[in-house]
Amino acid sequence: MTELDLEAILAGADEDLPPGHRSGLVALVGRPNVGKSTLLNALVGEKVSIVSDVPGTTRNAIRGVVTRDDAQVVFVDTPGLAKPQSLLARRLNDVVRDHLDGVDVVVFLVDVEAGIGRGDEFLARVVRQVRAPVLAVANKEDQVRRDPALPPQLVRLAELVPDAEIVPTSALDGFNVDVLLELIVAALPEGPRIFPTDLVTDQPERLFVAEVVREKYLGRLRDELPHSVAVVVEDIREIPVDDDPDDPDDPGEIALVEIDASIYVERDSQKGIVIGHRGATLRDAGTEARRELQALFGAKVHLDVRVKVAKEWQRDPKQLRRLGY
Ligand SMILES: Nc1nc2c(ncn2[C@@H]2O[C@H](COP(=O)(O)OP(=O)(O)OP(=O)(O)O)[C@@H](O)[C@H]2O)c(=O)[nH]1
Ligand SMILES: [Mg+2]
């Protein structure tokens, strides 16, 4: 058990909970790009997982927590499951399988804009083996509202996961997200809180910062090297201003956050693509990341991004570990 888990359990231990309080672990699974991370953010009401239109955006199991009076739901956003073509893709599939073990509810997402395909059928087979209630979500409903193509897809989804309740949603505009949350809570077992009430994610700050930086580059490098980029945050320094120097207990407010990040590509030839024409890509993505991080920290942020090469990191187990996968 990690230190954080223990702390969290102790924090929740002596709280008065209403009778019938429910809690549990809920896995969000689905093909790449169906909207799992968008849905997680909508359920939690805060951005905890990065989103992009590049399939294969999420690489780690990201946890997001919803705490209400009657329930605490711990969601796990997983990498989109796909036919493994690289060591990275195989690792990502393992992450999903590991996280299906011992979950209380599975939320299986399909994208009704793209349509149900062989990838969904492959994944439905995995989901049917899990011994937990399944909710089947037909996401991106906003794109096919009143479209005659929608009903047959809902029927197909019901065939793929026969025991599941079917819920059309739009993670983007929020349609049915509340309905889905009610169904999830109803499917959870009774149990105590696991995390403190104000926690929305257990993701370490350094990892989330790296994810935000990666998100901004993903969108810009979509056509050239979406999967070749990894981001590592080397250091975060919070620099306080002490407005009361006489008070030894006053730590001061944080005035500036200095962040050093490295972007790793697989080959020398890819460095130029990340940097862009006259440094435009590096600069624009950096600015966008800095703005979002400033809002997150509530302080001015200096973001220093260096582009580095980790030769063929997607194929190298040692490098994968070093980059956090
Ligand atoms: N129109 C519409 N777009 C959506 C909806 N949900 C997600 N998207 C978009 O779909 C794209 C993929 O969303 P993500 O949440 O990153 O998808 P994911 O399933 O987490 O993808 P991976 O992490 O790659 O497996 C993004 O461009 C989202 O804005 C939705 O309900 N409606
Ligand atoms: Mg994702």
mmCIF file of C-alpha atoms and ligand atoms in Angstrom:
data_model
loop_
_atom_site.group_PDB
_atom_site.id
_atom_site.type_symbol
_atom_site.label_atom_id
_atom_site.label_comp_id
_atom_site.label_asym_id
_atom_site.label_seq_id
_atom_site.Cartn_x
_atom_site.Cartn_y
_atom_site.Cartn_z
ATOM 1 C CA MET A 1 0.000 0.000 0.000
ATOM 2 C CA THR A 2 1.374 3.405 -0.886
ATOM 3 C CA GLU A 3 1.769 6.160 1.642
ATOM 4 C CA LEU A 4 -1.011 8.128 -0.043
ATOM 5 C CA ASP A 5 -3.480 5.230 0.154
ATOM 6 C CA LEU A 6 -2.819 4.768 3.844
ATOM 7 C CA GLU A 7 -3.188 8.452 4.590
ATOM 8 C CA ALA A 8 -6.410 8.561 2.624
ATOM 9 C CA ILE A 9 -7.903 5.599 4.441
ATOM 10 C CA LEU A 10 -7.019 7.051 7.824
ATOM 11 C CA ALA A 11 -8.519 10.392 6.804
ATOM 12 C CA GLY A 12 -11.843 8.756 5.965
ATOM 13 C CA ALA A 13 -11.894 6.244 8.795
ATOM 14 C CA ASP A 14 -13.816 7.972 11.536
ATOM 15 C CA GLU A 15 -16.265 9.946 9.449
ATOM 16 C CA ASP A 16 -19.992 9.594 10.007
ATOM 17 C CA LEU A 17 -21.472 8.150 6.858
ATOM 18 C CA PRO A 18 -25.191 7.746 6.159
ATOM 19 C CA PRO A 19 -26.489 4.185 6.262
ATOM 20 C CA GLY A 20 -26.253 2.531 2.855
ATOM 21 C CA HIS A 21 -23.235 4.581 1.777
ATOM 22 C CA ARG A 22 -21.733 3.077 -1.358
ATOM 23 C CA SER A 23 -18.217 3.078 -2.717
ATOM 24 C CA GLY A 24 -16.082 1.317 -5.245
ATOM 25 C CA LEU A 25 -13.807 1.258 -8.216
ATOM 26 C CA VAL A 26 -15.201 1.895 -11.693
ATOM 27 C CA ALA A 27 -13.153 1.262 -14.842
ATOM 28 C CA LEU A 28 -13.746 3.259 -18.025
ATOM 29 C CA VAL A 29 -12.788 1.115 -20.999
ATOM 30 C CA GLY A 30 -13.163 1.450 -24.737
ATOM 31 C CA ARG A 31 -11.308 1.784 -28.015
ATOM 32 C CA PRO A 32 -8.885 4.683 -28.412
ATOM 33 C CA ASN A 33 -10.592 8.051 -28.996
ATOM 34 C CA VAL A 34 -14.142 7.081 -27.938
ATOM 35 C CA GLY A 35 -14.138 9.779 -25.215
ATOM 36 C CA LYS A 36 -13.167 7.973 -21.993
ATOM 37 C CA SER A 37 -11.033 10.811 -20.651
ATOM 38 C CA THR A 38 -13.603 13.443 -21.652
ATOM 39 C CA LEU A 39 -16.262 11.448 -19.811
ATOM 40 C CA LEU A 40 -14.065 11.081 -16.735
ATOM 41 C CA ASN A 41 -13.549 14.844 -16.611
ATOM 42 C CA ALA A 42 -17.302 15.401 -17.034
ATOM 43 C CA LEU A 43 -18.127 12.942 -14.235
ATOM 44 C CA VAL A 44 -15.567 14.421 -11.858
ATOM 45 C CA GLY A 45 -16.389 17.998 -12.900
ATOM 46 C CA GLU A 46 -12.735 18.886 -13.271
ATOM 47 C CA LYS A 47 -9.936 18.109 -15.688
ATOM 48 C CA VAL A 48 -7.981 15.169 -14.347
ATOM 49 C CA SER A 49 -7.161 13.377 -17.591
ATOM 50 C CA ILE A 50 -5.898 14.929 -20.813
ATOM 51 C CA VAL A 51 -7.954 14.788 -24.003
ATOM 52 C CA SER A 52 -7.067 15.006 -27.677
ATOM 53 C CA ASP A 53 -8.408 13.832 -31.012
ATOM 54 C CA VAL A 54 -5.327 11.634 -31.446
ATOM 55 C CA PRO A 55 -6.159 7.989 -30.663
ATOM 56 C CA GLY A 56 -3.826 6.720 -27.944
ATOM 57 C CA THR A 57 -3.783 9.872 -25.838
ATOM 58 C CA THR A 58 -4.080 8.281 -22.390
ATOM 59 C CA ARG A 59 -1.094 6.138 -21.425
ATOM 60 C CA ASN A 60 -1.497 5.537 -17.713
ATOM 61 C CA ALA A 61 -4.412 4.510 -15.552
ATOM 62 C CA ILE A 62 -5.657 7.876 -14.285
ATOM 63 C CA ARG A 63 -7.892 7.911 -11.240
ATOM 64 C CA GLY A 64 -10.614 10.486 -10.662
ATOM 65 C CA VAL A 65 -12.805 10.596 -7.562
ATOM 66 C CA VAL A 66 -16.436 11.702 -7.133
ATOM 67 C CA THR A 67 -17.498 12.217 -3.511
ATOM 68 C CA ARG A 68 -21.137 12.779 -2.603
ATOM 69 C CA ASP A 69 -23.039 12.364 0.659
ATOM 70 C CA ASP A 70 -24.287 8.926 -0.283
ATOM 71 C CA ALA A 71 -21.327 7.553 -2.243
ATOM 72 C CA GLN A 72 -17.727 7.800 -3.263
ATOM 73 C CA VAL A 73 -16.862 6.624 -6.757
ATOM 74 C CA VAL A 74 -13.263 6.046 -7.774
ATOM 75 C CA PHE A 75 -12.985 6.044 -11.570
ATOM 76 C CA VAL A 76 -10.054 4.626 -13.475
ATOM 77 C CA ASP A 77 -9.508 6.035 -16.946
ATOM 78 C CA THR A 78 -7.520 3.579 -19.007
ATOM 79 C CA PRO A 79 -5.601 3.738 -22.283
ATOM 80 C CA GLY A 80 -7.795 2.852 -25.272
ATOM 81 C CA LEU A 81 -7.450 -0.847 -25.945
ATOM 82 C CA ALA A 82 -6.210 -1.707 -29.418
ATOM 83 C CA LYS A 83 -4.517 -4.483 -31.331
ATOM 84 C CA PRO A 84 -0.956 -4.295 -29.982
ATOM 85 C CA GLN A 85 1.574 -3.253 -32.601
ATOM 86 C CA SER A 86 4.396 -1.960 -30.430
ATOM 87 C CA LEU A 87 5.808 -2.652 -27.010
ATOM 88 C CA LEU A 88 4.139 0.575 -25.870
ATOM 89 C CA ALA A 89 0.738 -0.610 -27.162
ATOM 90 C CA ARG A 90 1.225 -3.980 -25.432
ATOM 91 C CA ARG A 91 2.028 -2.226 -22.171
ATOM 92 C CA LEU A 92 -1.101 -0.110 -22.513
ATOM 93 C CA ASN A 93 -3.264 -3.204 -23.036
ATOM 94 C CA ASP A 94 -1.728 -4.759 -19.927
ATOM 95 C CA VAL A 95 -2.606 -1.610 -17.988
ATOM 96 C CA VAL A 96 -6.266 -2.064 -18.983
ATOM 97 C CA ARG A 97 -6.365 -5.776 -18.135
ATOM 98 C CA ASP A 98 -4.694 -5.154 -14.762
ATOM 99 C CA HIS A 99 -7.258 -2.533 -13.936
ATOM 100 C CA LEU A 100 -10.245 -4.681 -14.829
ATOM 101 C CA ASP A 101 -9.244 -7.096 -12.106
ATOM 102 C CA GLY A 102 -11.175 -6.333 -8.962
ATOM 103 C CA VAL A 103 -13.291 -3.431 -10.231
ATOM 104 C CA ASP A 104 -16.851 -3.051 -8.940
ATOM 105 C CA VAL A 105 -18.382 -1.676 -12.143
ATOM 106 C CA VAL A 106 -17.200 -1.546 -15.766
ATOM 107 C CA VAL A 107 -18.235 1.341 -17.995
ATOM 108 C CA PHE A 108 -17.739 0.216 -21.585
ATOM 109 C CA LEU A 109 -17.729 3.092 -24.068
ATOM 110 C CA VAL A 110 -18.313 3.083 -27.792
ATOM 111 C CA ASP A 111 -18.289 6.023 -30.182
ATOM 112 C CA VAL A 112 -21.593 6.193 -32.070
ATOM 113 C CA GLU A 113 -20.270 8.933 -34.341
ATOM 114 C CA ALA A 114 -17.489 6.673 -35.661
ATOM 115 C CA GLY A 115 -19.748 3.619 -35.407
ATOM 116 C CA ILE A 116 -19.279 0.283 -33.679
ATOM 117 C CA GLY A 117 -16.529 -1.750 -35.306
ATOM 118 C CA ARG A 118 -14.226 -4.708 -34.871
ATOM 119 C CA GLY A 119 -12.181 -2.962 -32.198
ATOM 120 C CA ASP A 120 -15.325 -2.648 -30.055
ATOM 121 C CA GLU A 121 -16.213 -6.287 -30.667
ATOM 122 C CA PHE A 122 -12.711 -7.349 -29.571
ATOM 123 C CA LEU A 123 -13.032 -5.282 -26.425
ATOM 124 C CA ALA A 124 -16.576 -6.462 -25.674
ATOM 125 C CA ARG A 125 -15.164 -9.985 -25.433
ATOM 126 C CA VAL A 126 -12.720 -8.792 -22.757
ATOM 127 C CA VAL A 127 -15.484 -6.918 -20.912
ATOM 128 C CA ARG A 128 -17.853 -9.927 -20.937
ATOM 129 C CA GLN A 129 -15.244 -11.911 -18.978
ATOM 130 C CA VAL A 130 -15.211 -9.433 -16.111
ATOM 131 C CA ARG A 131 -17.280 -10.460 -13.098
ATOM 132 C CA ALA A 132 -18.784 -7.039 -12.388
ATOM 133 C CA PRO A 133 -21.880 -5.150 -13.577
ATOM 134 C CA VAL A 134 -21.346 -3.475 -16.951
ATOM 135 C CA LEU A 135 -22.830 -0.198 -18.149
ATOM 136 C CA ALA A 136 -22.575 0.313 -21.909
ATOM 137 C CA VAL A 137 -22.186 3.928 -22.966
ATOM 138 C CA ALA A 138 -22.969 5.110 -26.499
ATOM 139 C CA ASN A 139 -20.879 8.279 -26.456
ATOM 140 C CA LYS A 140 -20.769 11.241 -28.887
ATOM 141 C CA GLU A 141 -24.563 11.056 -29.095
ATOM 142 C CA ASP A 142 -24.524 14.805 -29.894
ATOM 143 C CA GLN A 143 -23.153 13.943 -33.356
ATOM 144 C CA VAL A 144 -25.976 11.566 -34.280
ATOM 145 C CA ARG A 145 -28.960 13.051 -32.446
ATOM 146 C CA ARG A 146 -32.115 12.288 -34.479
ATOM 147 C CA ASP A 147 -29.986 10.314 -36.936
ATOM 148 C CA PRO A 148 -31.628 7.045 -38.111
ATOM 149 C CA ALA A 149 -28.186 5.403 -37.791
ATOM 150 C CA LEU A 150 -28.329 5.678 -33.989
ATOM 151 C CA PRO A 151 -31.013 3.115 -33.007
ATOM 152 C CA PRO A 152 -29.395 0.182 -34.873
ATOM 153 C CA GLN A 153 -26.115 1.003 -33.112
ATOM 154 C CA LEU A 154 -27.797 0.862 -29.719
ATOM 155 C CA VAL A 155 -29.212 -2.522 -30.678
ATOM 156 C CA ARG A 156 -25.763 -3.721 -31.770
ATOM 157 C CA LEU A 157 -24.281 -2.506 -28.484
ATOM 158 C CA ALA A 158 -26.940 -4.431 -26.551
ATOM 159 C CA GLU A 159 -25.943 -7.552 -28.487
ATOM 160 C CA LEU A 160 -22.272 -7.061 -27.683
ATOM 161 C CA VAL A 161 -22.840 -6.773 -23.930
ATOM 162 C CA PRO A 162 -26.209 -8.472 -23.314
ATOM 163 C CA ASP A 163 -26.307 -7.963 -19.548
ATOM 164 C CA ALA A 164 -25.449 -4.284 -19.668
ATOM 165 C CA GLU A 165 -27.681 -1.274 -19.308
ATOM 166 C CA ILE A 166 -27.310 1.013 -22.376
ATOM 167 C CA VAL A 167 -26.841 4.766 -21.880
ATOM 168 C CA PRO A 168 -26.390 7.221 -24.776
ATOM 169 C CA THR A 169 -24.239 10.148 -23.614
ATOM 170 C CA SER A 170 -22.378 13.187 -24.787
ATOM 171 C CA ALA A 171 -19.287 13.633 -22.657
ATOM 172 C CA LEU A 172 -18.740 16.869 -24.565
ATOM 173 C CA ASP A 173 -22.030 18.666 -23.825
ATOM 174 C CA GLY A 174 -22.875 16.687 -20.687
ATOM 175 C CA PHE A 175 -25.995 14.925 -21.990
ATOM 176 C CA ASN A 176 -26.947 12.028 -19.659
ATOM 177 C CA VAL A 177 -23.724 12.257 -17.642
ATOM 178 C CA ASP A 178 -25.819 12.721 -14.467
ATOM 179 C CA VAL A 179 -28.042 9.772 -15.411
ATOM 180 C CA LEU A 180 -24.957 7.632 -15.951
ATOM 181 C CA LEU A 181 -23.529 8.629 -12.574
ATOM 182 C CA GLU A 182 -26.781 7.596 -10.849
ATOM 183 C CA LEU A 183 -26.698 4.198 -12.550
ATOM 184 C CA ILE A 184 -23.049 3.752 -11.556
ATOM 185 C CA VAL A 185 -23.738 4.617 -7.915
ATOM 186 C CA ALA A 186 -26.732 2.248 -7.858
ATOM 187 C CA ALA A 187 -24.498 -0.568 -9.116
ATOM 188 C CA LEU A 188 -21.825 -0.071 -6.438
ATOM 189 C CA PRO A 189 -21.610 -2.185 -3.283
ATOM 190 C CA GLU A 190 -22.068 -0.622 0.130
ATOM 191 C CA GLY A 191 -18.821 0.580 1.622
ATOM 192 C CA PRO A 192 -16.967 3.430 3.323
ATOM 193 C CA ARG A 193 -15.096 6.332 1.777
ATOM 194 C CA ILE A 194 -11.628 5.468 0.570
ATOM 195 C CA PHE A 195 -10.294 8.937 -0.193
ATOM 196 C CA PRO A 196 -10.636 12.297 1.575
ATOM 197 C CA THR A 197 -13.724 14.209 0.438
ATOM 198 C CA ASP A 198 -11.785 16.968 -1.348
ATOM 199 C CA LEU A 199 -9.557 14.713 -3.444
ATOM 200 C CA VAL A 200 -10.378 14.581 -7.166
ATOM 201 C CA THR A 201 -7.331 12.665 -8.340
ATOM 202 C CA ASP A 202 -4.433 10.817 -6.747
ATOM 203 C CA GLN A 203 -2.195 11.672 -9.662
ATOM 204 C CA PRO A 204 1.095 13.176 -8.477
ATOM 205 C CA GLU A 205 1.411 16.840 -9.462
ATOM 206 C CA ARG A 206 4.538 16.193 -11.506
ATOM 207 C CA LEU A 207 2.771 13.607 -13.666
ATOM 208 C CA PHE A 208 -0.275 15.778 -14.264
ATOM 209 C CA VAL A 209 1.936 18.715 -15.270
ATOM 210 C CA ALA A 210 3.754 16.436 -17.733
ATOM 211 C CA GLU A 211 0.381 15.320 -19.124
ATOM 212 C CA VAL A 212 -0.802 18.896 -19.648
ATOM 213 C CA VAL A 213 2.409 19.672 -21.539
ATOM 214 C CA ARG A 214 2.035 16.506 -23.628
ATOM 215 C CA GLU A 215 -1.589 17.388 -24.455
ATOM 216 C CA LYS A 216 -0.568 20.699 -25.997
ATOM 217 C CA TYR A 217 2.042 19.065 -28.239
ATOM 218 C CA LEU A 218 -0.179 16.118 -29.212
ATOM 219 C CA GLY A 219 -2.680 18.363 -30.938
ATOM 220 C CA ARG A 220 0.048 20.104 -32.926
ATOM 221 C CA LEU A 221 2.028 17.003 -33.875
ATOM 222 C CA ARG A 222 -1.032 14.919 -34.701
ATOM 223 C CA ASP A 223 -0.113 14.185 -38.301
ATOM 224 C CA GLU A 224 3.612 13.788 -37.861
ATOM 225 C CA LEU A 225 4.508 12.060 -34.626
ATOM 226 C CA PRO A 226 1.621 11.609 -32.257
ATOM 227 C CA HIS A 227 3.010 8.526 -30.558
ATOM 228 C CA SER A 228 6.708 9.375 -30.530
ATOM 229 C CA VAL A 229 6.467 12.029 -27.848
ATOM 230 C CA ALA A 230 6.930 11.495 -24.123
ATOM 231 C CA VAL A 231 7.138 14.275 -21.555
ATOM 232 C CA VAL A 232 9.028 14.183 -18.278
ATOM 233 C CA VAL A 233 8.839 16.974 -15.706
ATOM 234 C CA GLU A 234 12.289 17.172 -14.154
ATOM 235 C CA ASP A 235 11.632 19.754 -11.500
ATOM 236 C CA ILE A 236 8.923 21.996 -10.050
ATOM 237 C CA ARG A 237 10.132 24.840 -7.829
ATOM 238 C CA GLU A 238 7.547 26.894 -5.972
ATOM 239 C CA ILE A 239 8.994 30.267 -5.047
ATOM 240 C CA PRO A 240 7.126 31.992 -2.215
ATOM 241 C CA VAL A 241 7.118 35.657 -1.322
ATOM 242 C CA ASP A 242 7.278 36.086 2.396
ATOM 243 C CA ASP A 243 5.158 39.123 3.162
ATOM 244 C CA ASP A 244 5.700 38.770 6.906
ATOM 245 C CA PRO A 245 9.412 38.019 7.423
ATOM 246 C CA ASP A 246 9.085 38.286 11.234
ATOM 247 C CA ASP A 247 6.680 35.384 11.467
ATOM 248 C CA PRO A 248 8.638 32.118 11.274
ATOM 249 C CA ASP A 249 5.412 30.148 10.692
ATOM 250 C CA ASP A 250 4.361 32.184 7.669
ATOM 251 C CA PRO A 251 5.568 30.289 4.630
ATOM 252 C CA GLY A 252 4.540 33.126 2.338
ATOM 253 C CA GLU A 253 2.354 32.862 -0.725
ATOM 254 C CA ILE A 254 3.555 31.199 -3.877
ATOM 255 C CA ALA A 255 4.469 33.920 -6.341
ATOM 256 C CA LEU A 256 6.138 31.895 -9.044
ATOM 257 C CA VAL A 257 6.312 28.280 -10.119
ATOM 258 C CA GLU A 258 9.344 27.259 -12.168
ATOM 259 C CA ILE A 259 8.906 24.068 -14.161
ATOM 260 C CA ASP A 260 11.614 22.230 -16.107
ATOM 261 C CA ALA A 261 10.256 19.734 -18.602
ATOM 262 C CA SER A 262 11.820 17.529 -21.262
ATOM 263 C CA ILE A 263 10.113 16.323 -24.395
ATOM 264 C CA TYR A 264 11.529 13.052 -25.628
ATOM 265 C CA VAL A 265 11.340 12.008 -29.258
ATOM 266 C CA GLU A 266 12.622 8.769 -30.763
ATOM 267 C CA ARG A 267 15.038 10.060 -33.386
ATOM 268 C CA ASP A 268 17.203 13.112 -34.080
ATOM 269 C CA SER A 269 15.156 13.832 -37.188
ATOM 270 C CA GLN A 270 12.027 14.302 -35.036
ATOM 271 C CA LYS A 271 13.491 17.103 -32.935
ATOM 272 C CA GLY A 272 12.951 19.634 -35.697
ATOM 273 C CA ILE A 273 9.270 18.686 -35.976
ATOM 274 C CA VAL A 274 8.670 19.346 -32.279
ATOM 275 C CA ILE A 275 10.543 22.637 -32.460
ATOM 276 C CA GLY A 276 8.743 23.696 -35.643
ATOM 277 C CA HIS A 277 9.449 26.459 -38.151
ATOM 278 C CA ARG A 278 11.514 29.088 -36.332
ATOM 279 C CA GLY A 279 10.593 27.434 -33.038
ATOM 280 C CA ALA A 280 6.884 28.162 -33.479
ATOM 281 C CA THR A 281 5.537 24.761 -32.393
ATOM 282 C CA LEU A 282 7.687 24.591 -29.284
ATOM 283 C CA ARG A 283 6.779 28.140 -28.357
ATOM 284 C CA ASP A 284 3.032 28.027 -29.044
ATOM 285 C CA ALA A 285 2.448 24.716 -27.293
ATOM 286 C CA GLY A 286 4.587 25.934 -24.401
ATOM 287 C CA THR A 287 2.541 29.106 -24.077
ATOM 288 C CA GLU A 288 -0.709 27.156 -24.089
ATOM 289 C CA ALA A 289 0.587 24.755 -21.432
ATOM 290 C CA ARG A 290 1.898 27.616 -19.307
ATOM 291 C CA ARG A 291 -1.514 29.354 -19.350
ATOM 292 C CA GLU A 292 -3.307 26.242 -18.194
ATOM 293 C CA LEU A 293 -0.682 25.557 -15.511
ATOM 294 C CA GLN A 294 -0.953 29.125 -14.218
ATOM 295 C CA ALA A 295 -4.664 28.588 -13.649
ATOM 296 C CA LEU A 296 -3.896 25.276 -11.963
ATOM 297 C CA PHE A 297 -1.252 26.640 -9.589
ATOM 298 C CA GLY A 298 -2.892 30.034 -9.163
ATOM 299 C CA ALA A 299 0.529 31.585 -9.665
ATOM 300 C CA LYS A 300 2.797 32.800 -12.429
ATOM 301 C CA VAL A 301 4.512 29.908 -14.192
ATOM 302 C CA HIS A 302 7.861 29.772 -15.955
ATOM 303 C CA LEU A 303 7.935 26.709 -18.154
ATOM 304 C CA ASP A 304 11.246 25.610 -19.599
ATOM 305 C CA VAL A 305 10.843 22.878 -22.220
ATOM 306 C CA ARG A 306 13.853 21.065 -23.730
ATOM 307 C CA VAL A 307 13.612 18.647 -26.641
ATOM 308 C CA LYS A 308 15.692 15.491 -26.213
ATOM 309 C CA VAL A 309 16.166 12.198 -27.995
ATOM 310 C CA ALA A 310 15.605 8.829 -26.331
ATOM 311 C CA LYS A 311 16.493 6.478 -29.179
ATOM 312 C CA GLU A 312 13.532 4.242 -30.137
ATOM 313 C CA TRP A 313 12.047 4.566 -26.653
ATOM 314 C CA GLN A 314 8.800 2.843 -27.610
ATOM 315 C CA ARG A 315 10.659 -0.380 -28.253
ATOM 316 C CA ASP A 316 13.027 -0.282 -25.299
ATOM 317 C CA PRO A 317 11.749 -1.631 -21.950
ATOM 318 C CA LYS A 318 14.349 0.319 -19.967
ATOM 319 C CA GLN A 319 13.506 3.619 -21.624
ATOM 320 C CA LEU A 320 9.772 2.959 -21.256
ATOM 321 C CA ARG A 321 10.241 2.553 -17.527
ATOM 322 C CA ARG A 322 12.342 5.688 -17.297
ATOM 323 C CA LEU A 323 9.645 7.656 -19.116
ATOM 324 C CA GLY A 324 6.997 6.369 -16.713
ATOM 325 C CA TYR A 325 5.263 3.627 -18.758
HETATM 326 N N1 LIG B 1 -18.696 15.343 -30.385
HETATM 327 C C1 LIG B 1 -18.190 14.725 -29.311
HETATM 328 N N2 LIG B 1 -16.851 14.583 -29.184
HETATM 329 C C2 LIG B 1 -16.371 13.970 -28.093
HETATM 330 C C3 LIG B 1 -17.222 13.449 -27.076
HETATM 331 N N3 LIG B 1 -16.444 12.882 -26.136
HETATM 332 C C4 LIG B 1 -15.165 13.052 -26.539
HETATM 333 N N4 LIG B 1 -15.105 13.702 -27.713
HETATM 334 C C5 LIG B 1 -13.905 14.053 -28.482
HETATM 335 O O1 LIG B 1 -13.275 12.859 -28.888
HETATM 336 C C6 LIG B 1 -11.849 12.998 -28.886
HETATM 337 C C7 LIG B 1 -11.226 11.924 -28.022
HETATM 338 O O2 LIG B 1 -11.581 12.148 -26.673
HETATM 339 P P1 LIG B 1 -10.744 11.492 -25.478
HETATM 340 O O3 LIG B 1 -11.521 11.747 -24.242
HETATM 341 O O4 LIG B 1 -9.309 11.907 -25.517
HETATM 342 O O5 LIG B 1 -10.856 9.949 -25.878
HETATM 343 P P2 LIG B 1 -10.210 8.663 -25.126
HETATM 344 O O6 LIG B 1 -11.207 7.570 -25.258
HETATM 345 O O7 LIG B 1 -9.796 9.038 -23.767
HETATM 346 O O8 LIG B 1 -8.963 8.375 -26.061
HETATM 347 P P3 LIG B 1 -7.595 7.578 -25.717
HETATM 348 O O9 LIG B 1 -7.013 8.160 -24.474
HETATM 349 O O10 LIG B 1 -6.785 7.841 -26.922
HETATM 350 O O11 LIG B 1 -7.971 6.134 -25.573
HETATM 351 C C8 LIG B 1 -11.570 14.417 -28.394
HETATM 352 O O12 LIG B 1 -11.380 15.237 -29.526
HETATM 353 C C9 LIG B 1 -12.857 14.787 -27.659
HETATM 354 O O13 LIG B 1 -13.109 16.180 -27.643
HETATM 355 C C10 LIG B 1 -18.648 13.618 -27.239
HETATM 356 O O14 LIG B 1 -19.472 13.198 -26.433
HETATM 357 N N5 LIG B 1 -19.056 14.253 -28.373
HETATM 358 MG MG MG B 2 -7.959 9.032 -22.887
#
